[in-house]
Structure formats: C-alpha cells, structure tokens
Amino acid sequence: MDVHNAFLQGDLDEEVYMLPPPGYRQKGETLVCRLHKSLYGLKQASRQWYSKFSAALCDFGFCHSESGHSLFYLNRGAASVFIILYVDDLVITRSEISLIEEVKAMLHARFHIKDLGTLKYFLGIEVARSANGLTLNQRKYALDILKDCGLLGTRPMDTPMEQNLKLDNELGTLLSDPSSYRRLVGRLIYLTVTRPDITHAVDILSQFMHQPRQTHLDAAHRLLRYLKATIGQGLHFSCNSTLELCAYCDSDWASCPMTRCSTTGYCIFLGDSLISWKTKKQHTISRSLAEAKYRAMAVAT
C-alpha cells in the first residue's frame, strides 16, 4: 500500500499502518503495512486491545461497572461473575463455579490465554485463603522497599510517625537529589492499598514532593522502620461477615502549619471488613472544630 509518511504517526480512517521491517523495502519506496491487529509499542495498541476485549465481554453479556472501566460484571439469576482487567492480565471471581467455566471457555475461544489457577499474587498484592476468609498483604513489596533503601537491618519502631510532628516547607536542608524521595513516597502510596495504618503518614509525606528536605526524608525513614515491625500486616475479609455498611469519620482542626487547613479521615466497613478509607487535607479553612468535623462527615457520606 502506497501511503505518504505523514500518515504514519496517527490513524488513517480508523486503520493503523507501520513501516515495513528493515530489508523489506527498497530505496525510494513509500510503502507501509496495514495492521490487522495491535502491536506492542504503538500508541494505538492499548486502545485497540481494550476495545477488542471489552467488545468480546459485552457480546457475551457483561456490563461495564460504573466504578471503573476495567471492571466488568455478569449477572445470571442468582449467579454473578466479575472480571478486573489490568493491561492484559485478568482476575476472575464468581459466585457459582459453572458460570465461570463458561466464561473461561469463551475467553479461550476468543483469545490466547493462560489459566494460572487460584489467585495468589497480583500486582504486588499477596492473596491468602483460609476457612475464615481472605487476607491481602504486600509483604514482598514492603521488603523490596526496605531493601532498596538499605534498611532491612534497621531497628523497628512501634508507630509510623512521631507524635505531634509538624512538617513544613522551611525546616531542614534541601535534598541534593529529590528523585529518591519522590520514588520512595510513590512506592509508599501504592503500599497503602493494603495498609490503611500508614495512610495518614504517607499523605503528609506526599505534600512535600516538589521540594523535599532532610526532615521529610527522616520522617519517611521512620515510617520504613515501622514497616519493618509490621511487615506482614494487611487486610482480612471475613467469609462470615454481614452486609451491614458502617462508616466512621473524624477530623482535626487547623493542623497544617502552612495552610491552617484541617485534615479529614474516614473508614468504611462492610460488616467486619474494611473496604474503603481515606485521609485528605480539606480544601477550605474551617472556623471551628465542629465545622471541620461536619466537612469530614460530608466527605465520608
């Protein structure tokens, strides 16, 4: 197909083209190849793959979840199947074994997939099953963070942050290489997926990514020493839990020394299982503790 090179950087009538491999084109030719499937490395590849996969699931009867485009669900009577997609990795769960076998047969017919069996490890999250329920933790991920920072042999601490510690933008010397601090805090943010106990400390540390100082790095290392003492902690989802939804929220008052904004915190339980939590600085300055708590209640609701 003879197409001008100007079209090679984008779509051409919703089709994708690429230059031929070296050795398949003579000097002076302007031939390109029309792709019938997406290839890794192309900017259109991720969109094409998601479109193809979601279309296959929707044809089978799946629906998109309103909470995220990577979550699909299928209801047939009392039975349900849920699929979560991350790039080309899938996690499938169900309420009835016969329905999931039907879904897996459909996926095998449409795609080249490999069934890895019962979920044990996914995106750094370890999954353990017992008669009491399901446990999620990031033990290996936390150990990797400690190893990269050279703190595997450090002395453990009982708390993630010093009591009444107030960090700001002025105390301490500027770090000569702020990228290491930013990388560390970024990894700690992902660790909060299964560690709600460090969420508040990580929220404070993430406020100084633009210009980190030595005091901020010392507080981050203090948090790592706490992780050393609680390396195996995670979330437990009980199989005997009720479906009663219960939420707790709280707020301090004008705790930020730089903006005088209050901090909201909440956690939501489904029966005995913690399913949602958050800590975040409020956008406006509250004039009283009661106002700060009402704002926290509104966010939690």
PDB file of C-alpha atoms in Angstrom:
ATOM      1  CA  MET A   1       0.000   0.000   0.000  1.00  0.00           C
ATOM      2  CA  ASP A   2       1.455   3.325  -1.085  1.00  0.00           C
ATOM      3  CA  VAL A   3       0.759   5.907   1.609  1.00  0.00           C
ATOM      4  CA  HIS A   4       2.617   9.131   2.371  1.00  0.00           C
ATOM      5  CA  ASN A   5       4.738   9.019   5.518  1.00  0.00           C
ATOM      6  CA  ALA A   6       2.803  11.912   7.051  1.00  0.00           C
ATOM      7  CA  PHE A   7       0.038   9.473   7.935  1.00  0.00           C
ATOM      8  CA  LEU A   8       2.289   7.087   9.822  1.00  0.00           C
ATOM      9  CA  GLN A   9       2.038   8.893  13.153  1.00  0.00           C
ATOM     10  CA  GLY A  10      -1.747   8.608  13.525  1.00  0.00           C
ATOM     11  CA  ASP A  11      -4.882   6.831  12.429  1.00  0.00           C
ATOM     12  CA  LEU A  12      -5.919   6.734   8.792  1.00  0.00           C
ATOM     13  CA  ASP A  13      -9.661   6.071   8.502  1.00  0.00           C
ATOM     14  CA  GLU A  14      -9.545   4.200  11.840  1.00  0.00           C
ATOM     15  CA  GLU A  15      -6.845   1.861  10.489  1.00  0.00           C
ATOM     16  CA  VAL A  16      -3.269   1.507  11.725  1.00  0.00           C
ATOM     17  CA  TYR A  17      -0.167   1.470   9.495  1.00  0.00           C
ATOM     18  CA  MET A  18       3.521   0.907  10.120  1.00  0.00           C
ATOM     19  CA  LEU A  19       6.769   0.985   8.184  1.00  0.00           C
ATOM     20  CA  PRO A  20       7.966  -2.399   6.883  1.00  0.00           C
ATOM     21  CA  PRO A  21      10.829  -4.093   8.769  1.00  0.00           C
ATOM     22  CA  PRO A  22      14.388  -3.420   7.562  1.00  0.00           C
ATOM     23  CA  GLY A  23      15.180  -5.341   4.378  1.00  0.00           C
ATOM     24  CA  TYR A  24      11.596  -5.466   3.085  1.00  0.00           C
ATOM     25  CA  ARG A  25      11.603  -2.038   1.459  1.00  0.00           C
ATOM     26  CA  GLN A  26      13.692  -0.819  -1.433  1.00  0.00           C
ATOM     27  CA  LYS A  27      15.314   2.593  -1.544  1.00  0.00           C
ATOM     28  CA  GLY A  28      12.879   5.304  -2.543  1.00  0.00           C
ATOM     29  CA  GLU A  29       9.710   3.314  -1.841  1.00  0.00           C
ATOM     30  CA  THR A  30       6.984   4.760   0.361  1.00  0.00           C
ATOM     31  CA  LEU A  31       5.169   1.514   1.091  1.00  0.00           C
ATOM     32  CA  VAL A  32       3.680   0.797   4.501  1.00  0.00           C
ATOM     33  CA  CYS A  33       1.943  -2.209   6.088  1.00  0.00           C
ATOM     34  CA  ARG A  34      -1.683  -2.181   7.182  1.00  0.00           C
ATOM     35  CA  LEU A  35      -2.064  -3.880  10.557  1.00  0.00           C
ATOM     36  CA  HIS A  36      -4.917  -6.271  11.234  1.00  0.00           C
ATOM     37  CA  LYS A  37      -4.108  -6.440  14.963  1.00  0.00           C
ATOM     38  CA  SER A  38      -2.489  -4.169  17.523  1.00  0.00           C
ATOM     39  CA  LEU A  39       1.218  -4.464  18.266  1.00  0.00           C
ATOM     40  CA  TYR A  40       3.082  -3.648  21.475  1.00  0.00           C
ATOM     41  CA  GLY A  41       4.799  -0.294  21.333  1.00  0.00           C
ATOM     42  CA  LEU A  42       2.281   1.504  19.137  1.00  0.00           C
ATOM     43  CA  LYS A  43       0.374   4.363  20.720  1.00  0.00           C
ATOM     44  CA  GLN A  44      -2.894   2.848  19.469  1.00  0.00           C
ATOM     45  CA  ALA A  45      -2.148  -0.626  20.864  1.00  0.00           C
ATOM     46  CA  SER A  46      -3.650  -0.191  24.325  1.00  0.00           C
ATOM     47  CA  ARG A  47      -6.847   1.350  22.955  1.00  0.00           C
ATOM     48  CA  GLN A  48      -7.235  -1.328  20.306  1.00  0.00           C
ATOM     49  CA  TRP A  49      -6.709  -4.115  22.824  1.00  0.00           C
ATOM     50  CA  TYR A  50      -9.186  -2.668  25.313  1.00  0.00           C
ATOM     51  CA  SER A  51     -11.775  -2.140  22.578  1.00  0.00           C
ATOM     52  CA  LYS A  52     -11.435  -5.708  21.358  1.00  0.00           C
ATOM     53  CA  PHE A  53     -11.540  -7.255  24.838  1.00  0.00           C
ATOM     54  CA  SER A  54     -14.446  -5.156  26.110  1.00  0.00           C
ATOM     55  CA  ALA A  55     -16.420  -5.841  22.927  1.00  0.00           C
ATOM     56  CA  ALA A  56     -15.927  -9.589  23.424  1.00  0.00           C
ATOM     57  CA  LEU A  57     -17.155  -9.404  27.016  1.00  0.00           C
ATOM     58  CA  CYS A  58     -20.132  -7.203  26.128  1.00  0.00           C
ATOM     59  CA  ASP A  59     -21.134  -9.618  23.356  1.00  0.00           C
ATOM     60  CA  PHE A  60     -21.180 -12.378  25.979  1.00  0.00           C
ATOM     61  CA  GLY A  61     -23.445 -10.313  28.239  1.00  0.00           C
ATOM     62  CA  PHE A  62     -21.007  -8.483  30.536  1.00  0.00           C
ATOM     63  CA  CYS A  63     -21.581  -4.892  31.604  1.00  0.00           C
ATOM     64  CA  HIS A  64     -19.144  -2.117  32.494  1.00  0.00           C
ATOM     65  CA  SER A  65     -19.018  -1.193  36.141  1.00  0.00           C
ATOM     66  CA  GLU A  66     -19.781   2.423  36.966  1.00  0.00           C
ATOM     67  CA  SER A  67     -16.884   2.482  39.441  1.00  0.00           C
ATOM     68  CA  GLY A  68     -14.212   1.747  36.814  1.00  0.00           C
ATOM     69  CA  HIS A  69     -13.904   0.875  33.133  1.00  0.00           C
ATOM     70  CA  SER A  70     -11.560  -2.025  33.913  1.00  0.00           C
ATOM     71  CA  LEU A  71     -14.216  -3.858  35.944  1.00  0.00           C
ATOM     72  CA  PHE A  72     -16.830  -5.994  34.173  1.00  0.00           C
ATOM     73  CA  TYR A  73     -19.694  -7.968  35.703  1.00  0.00           C
ATOM     74  CA  LEU A  74     -22.247 -10.539  34.519  1.00  0.00           C
ATOM     75  CA  ASN A  75     -25.420 -11.486  36.372  1.00  0.00           C
ATOM     76  CA  ARG A  76     -27.442 -14.564  35.508  1.00  0.00           C
ATOM     77  CA  GLY A  77     -30.148 -15.143  38.034  1.00  0.00           C
ATOM     78  CA  ALA A  78     -28.524 -15.581  41.412  1.00  0.00           C
ATOM     79  CA  ALA A  79     -25.060 -16.213  39.907  1.00  0.00           C
ATOM     80  CA  SER A  80     -22.509 -13.468  39.185  1.00  0.00           C
ATOM     81  CA  VAL A  81     -19.075 -13.225  37.580  1.00  0.00           C
ATOM     82  CA  PHE A  82     -16.638 -10.299  37.952  1.00  0.00           C
ATOM     83  CA  ILE A  83     -13.574  -9.620  35.796  1.00  0.00           C
ATOM     84  CA  ILE A  84     -10.933  -6.986  36.561  1.00  0.00           C
ATOM     85  CA  LEU A  85      -8.543  -6.112  33.710  1.00  0.00           C
ATOM     86  CA  TYR A  86      -5.039  -4.682  34.074  1.00  0.00           C
ATOM     87  CA  VAL A  87      -3.387  -4.331  30.641  1.00  0.00           C
ATOM     88  CA  ASP A  88      -3.563  -7.993  29.540  1.00  0.00           C
ATOM     89  CA  ASP A  89      -3.827  -9.618  32.982  1.00  0.00           C
ATOM     90  CA  LEU A  90      -7.214 -10.748  34.287  1.00  0.00           C
ATOM     91  CA  VAL A  91      -8.619 -11.646  37.680  1.00  0.00           C
ATOM     92  CA  ILE A  92     -11.918 -13.530  37.579  1.00  0.00           C
ATOM     93  CA  THR A  93     -14.152 -14.301  40.530  1.00  0.00           C
ATOM     94  CA  ARG A  94     -17.641 -15.704  40.750  1.00  0.00           C
ATOM     95  CA  SER A  95     -20.436 -16.865  42.992  1.00  0.00           C
ATOM     96  CA  GLU A  96     -21.033 -20.089  41.037  1.00  0.00           C
ATOM     97  CA  ILE A  97     -18.358 -22.381  39.556  1.00  0.00           C
ATOM     98  CA  SER A  98     -20.362 -23.440  36.482  1.00  0.00           C
ATOM     99  CA  LEU A  99     -20.725 -19.892  35.210  1.00  0.00           C
ATOM    100  CA  ILE A 100     -17.032 -19.094  35.487  1.00  0.00           C
ATOM    101  CA  GLU A 101     -16.169 -22.200  33.465  1.00  0.00           C
ATOM    102  CA  GLU A 102     -18.454 -20.930  30.709  1.00  0.00           C
ATOM    103  CA  VAL A 103     -16.726 -17.543  30.782  1.00  0.00           C
ATOM    104  CA  LYS A 104     -13.271 -19.120  30.663  1.00  0.00           C
ATOM    105  CA  ALA A 105     -14.311 -21.257  27.671  1.00  0.00           C
ATOM    106  CA  MET A 106     -15.453 -18.108  25.857  1.00  0.00           C
ATOM    107  CA  LEU A 107     -12.143 -16.360  26.596  1.00  0.00           C
ATOM    108  CA  HIS A 108     -10.167 -19.386  25.384  1.00  0.00           C
ATOM    109  CA  ALA A 109     -12.141 -19.338  22.137  1.00  0.00           C
ATOM    110  CA  ARG A 110     -11.585 -15.605  21.508  1.00  0.00           C
ATOM    111  CA  PHE A 111      -8.050 -15.079  22.899  1.00  0.00           C
ATOM    112  CA  HIS A 112      -4.819 -16.934  23.605  1.00  0.00           C
ATOM    113  CA  ILE A 113      -4.910 -17.011  27.399  1.00  0.00           C
ATOM    114  CA  LYS A 114      -3.140 -18.975  30.112  1.00  0.00           C
ATOM    115  CA  ASP A 115      -5.046 -20.098  33.202  1.00  0.00           C
ATOM    116  CA  LEU A 116      -2.748 -19.656  36.226  1.00  0.00           C
ATOM    117  CA  GLY A 117      -5.212 -21.194  38.666  1.00  0.00           C
ATOM    118  CA  THR A 118      -6.179 -19.826  42.064  1.00  0.00           C
ATOM    119  CA  LEU A 119      -5.109 -16.226  42.640  1.00  0.00           C
ATOM    120  CA  LYS A 120      -2.053 -15.976  44.892  1.00  0.00           C
ATOM    121  CA  TYR A 121      -0.140 -12.893  43.712  1.00  0.00           C
ATOM    122  CA  PHE A 122      -1.270  -9.955  41.590  1.00  0.00           C
ATOM    123  CA  LEU A 123       0.399  -6.565  41.051  1.00  0.00           C
ATOM    124  CA  GLY A 124       2.466  -6.858  44.230  1.00  0.00           C
ATOM    125  CA  ILE A 125      -0.503  -7.980  46.351  1.00  0.00           C
ATOM    126  CA  GLU A 126      -0.317 -11.396  48.004  1.00  0.00           C
ATOM    127  CA  VAL A 127      -3.570 -13.308  48.475  1.00  0.00           C
ATOM    128  CA  ALA A 128      -4.016 -15.975  51.157  1.00  0.00           C
ATOM    129  CA  ARG A 129      -7.145 -18.044  51.735  1.00  0.00           C
ATOM    130  CA  SER A 130      -8.326 -19.828  54.871  1.00  0.00           C
ATOM    131  CA  ALA A 131     -11.524 -21.166  56.358  1.00  0.00           C
ATOM    132  CA  ASN A 132     -12.102 -17.751  57.949  1.00  0.00           C
ATOM    133  CA  GLY A 133     -11.845 -15.678  54.780  1.00  0.00           C
ATOM    134  CA  LEU A 134      -9.415 -13.860  52.506  1.00  0.00           C
ATOM    135  CA  THR A 135      -6.263 -11.975  53.504  1.00  0.00           C
ATOM    136  CA  LEU A 136      -4.430  -9.426  51.344  1.00  0.00           C
ATOM    137  CA  ASN A 137      -0.975  -8.074  52.101  1.00  0.00           C
ATOM    138  CA  GLN A 138       2.075  -6.616  50.339  1.00  0.00           C
ATOM    139  CA  ARG A 139       4.829  -8.250  52.377  1.00  0.00           C
ATOM    140  CA  LYS A 140       7.202  -8.854  49.470  1.00  0.00           C
ATOM    141  CA  TYR A 141       6.599  -5.345  48.115  1.00  0.00           C
ATOM    142  CA  ALA A 142       7.381  -3.804  51.522  1.00  0.00           C
ATOM    143  CA  LEU A 143      10.538  -5.903  51.843  1.00  0.00           C
ATOM    144  CA  ASP A 144      11.669  -4.691  48.419  1.00  0.00           C
ATOM    145  CA  ILE A 145      11.256  -1.080  49.575  1.00  0.00           C
ATOM    146  CA  LEU A 146      13.304  -1.731  52.713  1.00  0.00           C
ATOM    147  CA  LYS A 147      15.989  -3.495  50.678  1.00  0.00           C
ATOM    148  CA  ASP A 148      16.280  -0.685  48.132  1.00  0.00           C
ATOM    149  CA  CYS A 149      16.655   1.857  50.955  1.00  0.00           C
ATOM    150  CA  GLY A 150      19.219  -0.292  52.800  1.00  0.00           C
ATOM    151  CA  LEU A 151      17.037  -0.559  55.908  1.00  0.00           C
ATOM    152  CA  LEU A 152      16.470  -4.299  56.134  1.00  0.00           C
ATOM    153  CA  GLY A 153      18.536  -4.410  59.324  1.00  0.00           C
ATOM    154  CA  THR A 154      17.161  -1.236  60.854  1.00  0.00           C
ATOM    155  CA  ARG A 155      15.679  -1.058  64.337  1.00  0.00           C
ATOM    156  CA  PRO A 156      11.863  -1.378  64.230  1.00  0.00           C
ATOM    157  CA  MET A 157       9.535   1.328  65.517  1.00  0.00           C
ATOM    158  CA  ASP A 158       6.076   0.997  67.075  1.00  0.00           C
ATOM    159  CA  THR A 159       4.466   3.994  65.369  1.00  0.00           C
ATOM    160  CA  PRO A 160       4.604   5.241  61.752  1.00  0.00           C
ATOM    161  CA  MET A 161       5.314   8.859  62.747  1.00  0.00           C
ATOM    162  CA  GLU A 162       6.435  10.800  65.775  1.00  0.00           C
ATOM    163  CA  GLN A 163       3.617  12.107  67.929  1.00  0.00           C
ATOM    164  CA  ASN A 164       2.710  15.783  67.280  1.00  0.00           C
ATOM    165  CA  LEU A 165       5.249  16.028  64.447  1.00  0.00           C
ATOM    166  CA  LYS A 166       4.672  19.092  62.258  1.00  0.00           C
ATOM    167  CA  LEU A 167       6.441  19.085  58.897  1.00  0.00           C
ATOM    168  CA  ASP A 168       6.634  22.222  56.779  1.00  0.00           C
ATOM    169  CA  ASN A 169       8.367  23.649  53.706  1.00  0.00           C
ATOM    170  CA  GLU A 170      11.153  25.522  55.534  1.00  0.00           C
ATOM    171  CA  LEU A 171      12.763  23.374  58.260  1.00  0.00           C
ATOM    172  CA  GLY A 172      15.735  21.261  57.193  1.00  0.00           C
ATOM    173  CA  THR A 173      18.171  21.388  54.313  1.00  0.00           C
ATOM    174  CA  LEU A 174      17.071  20.723  50.754  1.00  0.00           C
ATOM    175  CA  LEU A 175      17.901  17.293  49.361  1.00  0.00           C
ATOM    176  CA  SER A 176      20.522  17.346  46.619  1.00  0.00           C
ATOM    177  CA  ASP A 177      18.701  14.542  44.773  1.00  0.00           C
ATOM    178  CA  PRO A 178      14.920  14.834  45.322  1.00  0.00           C
ATOM    179  CA  SER A 179      14.165  11.968  42.897  1.00  0.00           C
ATOM    180  CA  SER A 180      14.981   9.321  45.532  1.00  0.00           C
ATOM    181  CA  TYR A 181      12.471  10.849  47.960  1.00  0.00           C
ATOM    182  CA  ARG A 182       9.812  11.084  45.273  1.00  0.00           C
ATOM    183  CA  ARG A 183      10.357   7.483  44.231  1.00  0.00           C
ATOM    184  CA  LEU A 184      10.151   6.304  47.849  1.00  0.00           C
ATOM    185  CA  VAL A 185       6.921   8.185  48.565  1.00  0.00           C
ATOM    186  CA  GLY A 186       5.430   6.977  45.288  1.00  0.00           C
ATOM    187  CA  ARG A 187       6.080   3.373  46.318  1.00  0.00           C
ATOM    188  CA  LEU A 188       4.630   4.045  49.765  1.00  0.00           C
ATOM    189  CA  ILE A 189       1.461   5.414  48.167  1.00  0.00           C
ATOM    190  CA  TYR A 190       0.922   2.076  46.424  1.00  0.00           C
ATOM    191  CA  LEU A 191       1.600   0.273  49.698  1.00  0.00           C
ATOM    192  CA  THR A 192      -1.470   1.969  51.214  1.00  0.00           C
ATOM    193  CA  VAL A 193      -3.619  -0.308  49.026  1.00  0.00           C
ATOM    194  CA  THR A 194      -3.491  -2.889  51.843  1.00  0.00           C
ATOM    195  CA  ARG A 195      -2.049  -0.777  54.677  1.00  0.00           C
ATOM    196  CA  PRO A 196      -4.598   1.770  55.945  1.00  0.00           C
ATOM    197  CA  ASP A 197      -2.486   2.224  59.098  1.00  0.00           C
ATOM    198  CA  ILE A 198       0.144   4.213  57.159  1.00  0.00           C
ATOM    199  CA  THR A 199      -2.269   6.230  55.003  1.00  0.00           C
ATOM    200  CA  HIS A 200      -2.131   9.386  57.135  1.00  0.00           C
ATOM    201  CA  ALA A 201       1.667   9.371  57.354  1.00  0.00           C
ATOM    202  CA  VAL A 202       2.029   8.843  53.599  1.00  0.00           C
ATOM    203  CA  ASP A 203      -0.489  11.631  52.942  1.00  0.00           C
ATOM    204  CA  ILE A 204       1.694  14.044  54.931  1.00  0.00           C
ATOM    205  CA  LEU A 205       4.913  12.948  53.233  1.00  0.00           C
ATOM    206  CA  SER A 206       3.380  13.302  49.760  1.00  0.00           C
ATOM    207  CA  GLN A 207       2.756  17.025  50.356  1.00  0.00           C
ATOM    208  CA  PHE A 208       6.493  17.782  50.010  1.00  0.00           C
ATOM    209  CA  MET A 209       7.266  16.040  46.722  1.00  0.00           C
ATOM    210  CA  HIS A 210       8.023  19.315  44.935  1.00  0.00           C
ATOM    211  CA  GLN A 211      10.837  20.386  47.298  1.00  0.00           C
ATOM    212  CA  PRO A 212      11.738  17.631  49.807  1.00  0.00           C
ATOM    213  CA  ARG A 213      14.081  18.371  52.719  1.00  0.00           C
ATOM    214  CA  GLN A 214      16.128  16.241  55.064  1.00  0.00           C
ATOM    215  CA  THR A 215      13.414  16.377  57.757  1.00  0.00           C
ATOM    216  CA  HIS A 216      10.931  14.896  55.299  1.00  0.00           C
ATOM    217  CA  LEU A 217      13.341  12.088  54.390  1.00  0.00           C
ATOM    218  CA  ASP A 218      13.946  11.345  58.077  1.00  0.00           C
ATOM    219  CA  ALA A 219      10.183  11.040  58.608  1.00  0.00           C
ATOM    220  CA  ALA A 220       9.945   8.691  55.624  1.00  0.00           C
ATOM    221  CA  HIS A 221      12.732   6.506  57.057  1.00  0.00           C
ATOM    222  CA  ARG A 222      10.874   6.478  60.391  1.00  0.00           C
ATOM    223  CA  LEU A 223       7.877   5.107  58.512  1.00  0.00           C
ATOM    224  CA  LEU A 224      10.062   2.400  56.962  1.00  0.00           C
ATOM    225  CA  ARG A 225      11.215   1.362  60.424  1.00  0.00           C
ATOM    226  CA  TYR A 226       7.552   0.976  61.388  1.00  0.00           C
ATOM    227  CA  LEU A 227       7.021  -1.206  58.314  1.00  0.00           C
ATOM    228  CA  LYS A 228       9.920  -3.373  59.471  1.00  0.00           C
ATOM    229  CA  ALA A 229       7.972  -4.088  62.687  1.00  0.00           C
ATOM    230  CA  THR A 230       4.658  -4.738  60.901  1.00  0.00           C
ATOM    231  CA  ILE A 231       5.842  -6.304  57.651  1.00  0.00           C
ATOM    232  CA  GLY A 232       3.074  -8.898  57.382  1.00  0.00           C
ATOM    233  CA  GLN A 233       0.066  -6.752  58.191  1.00  0.00           C
ATOM    234  CA  GLY A 234      -2.731  -6.404  55.642  1.00  0.00           C
ATOM    235  CA  LEU A 235      -6.467  -6.631  55.125  1.00  0.00           C
ATOM    236  CA  HIS A 236      -8.703  -9.510  56.160  1.00  0.00           C
ATOM    237  CA  PHE A 237     -12.106 -10.096  54.572  1.00  0.00           C
ATOM    238  CA  SER A 238     -14.154 -12.467  56.681  1.00  0.00           C
ATOM    239  CA  CYS A 239     -16.351 -15.039  54.962  1.00  0.00           C
ATOM    240  CA  ASN A 240     -18.842 -14.792  57.835  1.00  0.00           C
ATOM    241  CA  SER A 241     -19.176 -11.014  57.660  1.00  0.00           C
ATOM    242  CA  THR A 242     -22.583  -9.388  57.396  1.00  0.00           C
ATOM    243  CA  LEU A 243     -23.563  -6.958  54.637  1.00  0.00           C
ATOM    244  CA  GLU A 244     -24.157  -4.073  57.019  1.00  0.00           C
ATOM    245  CA  LEU A 245     -22.432  -0.883  55.888  1.00  0.00           C
ATOM    246  CA  CYS A 246     -20.859   1.219  58.625  1.00  0.00           C
ATOM    247  CA  ALA A 247     -18.731   4.366  58.291  1.00  0.00           C
ATOM    248  CA  TYR A 248     -16.530   6.256  60.749  1.00  0.00           C
ATOM    249  CA  CYS A 249     -15.075   9.708  60.208  1.00  0.00           C
ATOM    250  CA  ASP A 250     -13.110  12.291  62.144  1.00  0.00           C
ATOM    251  CA  SER A 251     -11.166  15.490  61.624  1.00  0.00           C
ATOM    252  CA  ASP A 252      -8.560  17.574  63.382  1.00  0.00           C
ATOM    253  CA  TRP A 253      -8.670  21.362  63.328  1.00  0.00           C
ATOM    254  CA  ALA A 254      -6.178  23.572  61.505  1.00  0.00           C
ATOM    255  CA  SER A 255      -3.393  21.005  61.825  1.00  0.00           C
ATOM    256  CA  CYS A 256      -1.433  22.073  58.739  1.00  0.00           C
ATOM    257  CA  PRO A 257       1.200  24.650  59.812  1.00  0.00           C
ATOM    258  CA  MET A 258       1.434  26.048  56.272  1.00  0.00           C
ATOM    259  CA  THR A 259      -2.222  26.481  55.232  1.00  0.00           C
ATOM    260  CA  ARG A 260      -4.086  26.041  58.563  1.00  0.00           C
ATOM    261  CA  CYS A 261      -6.404  23.598  56.818  1.00  0.00           C
ATOM    262  CA  SER A 262      -7.913  20.670  58.694  1.00  0.00           C
ATOM    263  CA  THR A 263      -7.464  17.017  57.734  1.00  0.00           C
ATOM    264  CA  THR A 264     -10.351  14.646  57.039  1.00  0.00           C
ATOM    265  CA  GLY A 265     -10.156  10.935  57.741  1.00  0.00           C
ATOM    266  CA  TYR A 266     -12.729   8.197  57.271  1.00  0.00           C
ATOM    267  CA  CYS A 267     -13.019   4.426  57.054  1.00  0.00           C
ATOM    268  CA  ILE A 268     -15.933   2.340  55.816  1.00  0.00           C
ATOM    269  CA  PHE A 269     -16.680  -1.246  56.857  1.00  0.00           C
ATOM    270  CA  LEU A 270     -18.865  -3.872  55.211  1.00  0.00           C
ATOM    271  CA  GLY A 271     -19.647  -5.976  58.238  1.00  0.00           C
ATOM    272  CA  ASP A 272     -16.259  -6.721  59.795  1.00  0.00           C
ATOM    273  CA  SER A 273     -14.277  -5.988  56.615  1.00  0.00           C
ATOM    274  CA  LEU A 274     -12.619  -2.645  55.885  1.00  0.00           C
ATOM    275  CA  ILE A 275     -13.395  -1.767  52.262  1.00  0.00           C
ATOM    276  CA  SER A 276     -12.621   1.961  51.943  1.00  0.00           C
ATOM    277  CA  TRP A 277     -10.519   4.552  53.751  1.00  0.00           C
ATOM    278  CA  LYS A 278      -9.023   7.957  53.084  1.00  0.00           C
ATOM    279  CA  THR A 279      -7.172  10.837  54.672  1.00  0.00           C
ATOM    280  CA  LYS A 280      -7.013  14.186  52.896  1.00  0.00           C
ATOM    281  CA  LYS A 281      -6.470  17.824  53.682  1.00  0.00           C
ATOM    282  CA  GLN A 282      -9.650  19.893  53.446  1.00  0.00           C
ATOM    283  CA  HIS A 283      -9.829  22.483  50.674  1.00  0.00           C
ATOM    284  CA  THR A 284     -11.120  25.323  52.847  1.00  0.00           C
ATOM    285  CA  ILE A 285     -10.178  26.634  56.279  1.00  0.00           C
ATOM    286  CA  SER A 286     -12.716  25.711  58.945  1.00  0.00           C
ATOM    287  CA  ARG A 287     -13.513  28.306  61.578  1.00  0.00           C
ATOM    288  CA  SER A 288     -14.207  25.750  64.304  1.00  0.00           C
ATOM    289  CA  LEU A 289     -13.643  22.103  65.143  1.00  0.00           C
ATOM    290  CA  ALA A 290     -17.352  21.444  64.668  1.00  0.00           C
ATOM    291  CA  GLU A 291     -17.201  22.800  61.100  1.00  0.00           C
ATOM    292  CA  ALA A 292     -14.167  20.636  60.328  1.00  0.00           C
ATOM    293  CA  LYS A 293     -15.984  17.548  61.609  1.00  0.00           C
ATOM    294  CA  TYR A 294     -19.095  18.334  59.579  1.00  0.00           C
ATOM    295  CA  ARG A 295     -16.943  18.597  56.463  1.00  0.00           C
ATOM    296  CA  ALA A 296     -15.390  15.227  57.265  1.00  0.00           C
ATOM    297  CA  MET A 297     -18.854  13.740  57.704  1.00  0.00           C
ATOM    298  CA  ALA A 298     -19.947  15.094  54.325  1.00  0.00           C
ATOM    299  CA  VAL A 299     -16.905  13.601  52.577  1.00  0.00           C
ATOM    300  CA  ALA A 300     -17.425  10.218  54.234  1.00  0.00           C
ATOM    301  CA  THR A 301     -21.095  10.210  53.295  1.00  0.00           C
TER     302      THR A 301
END
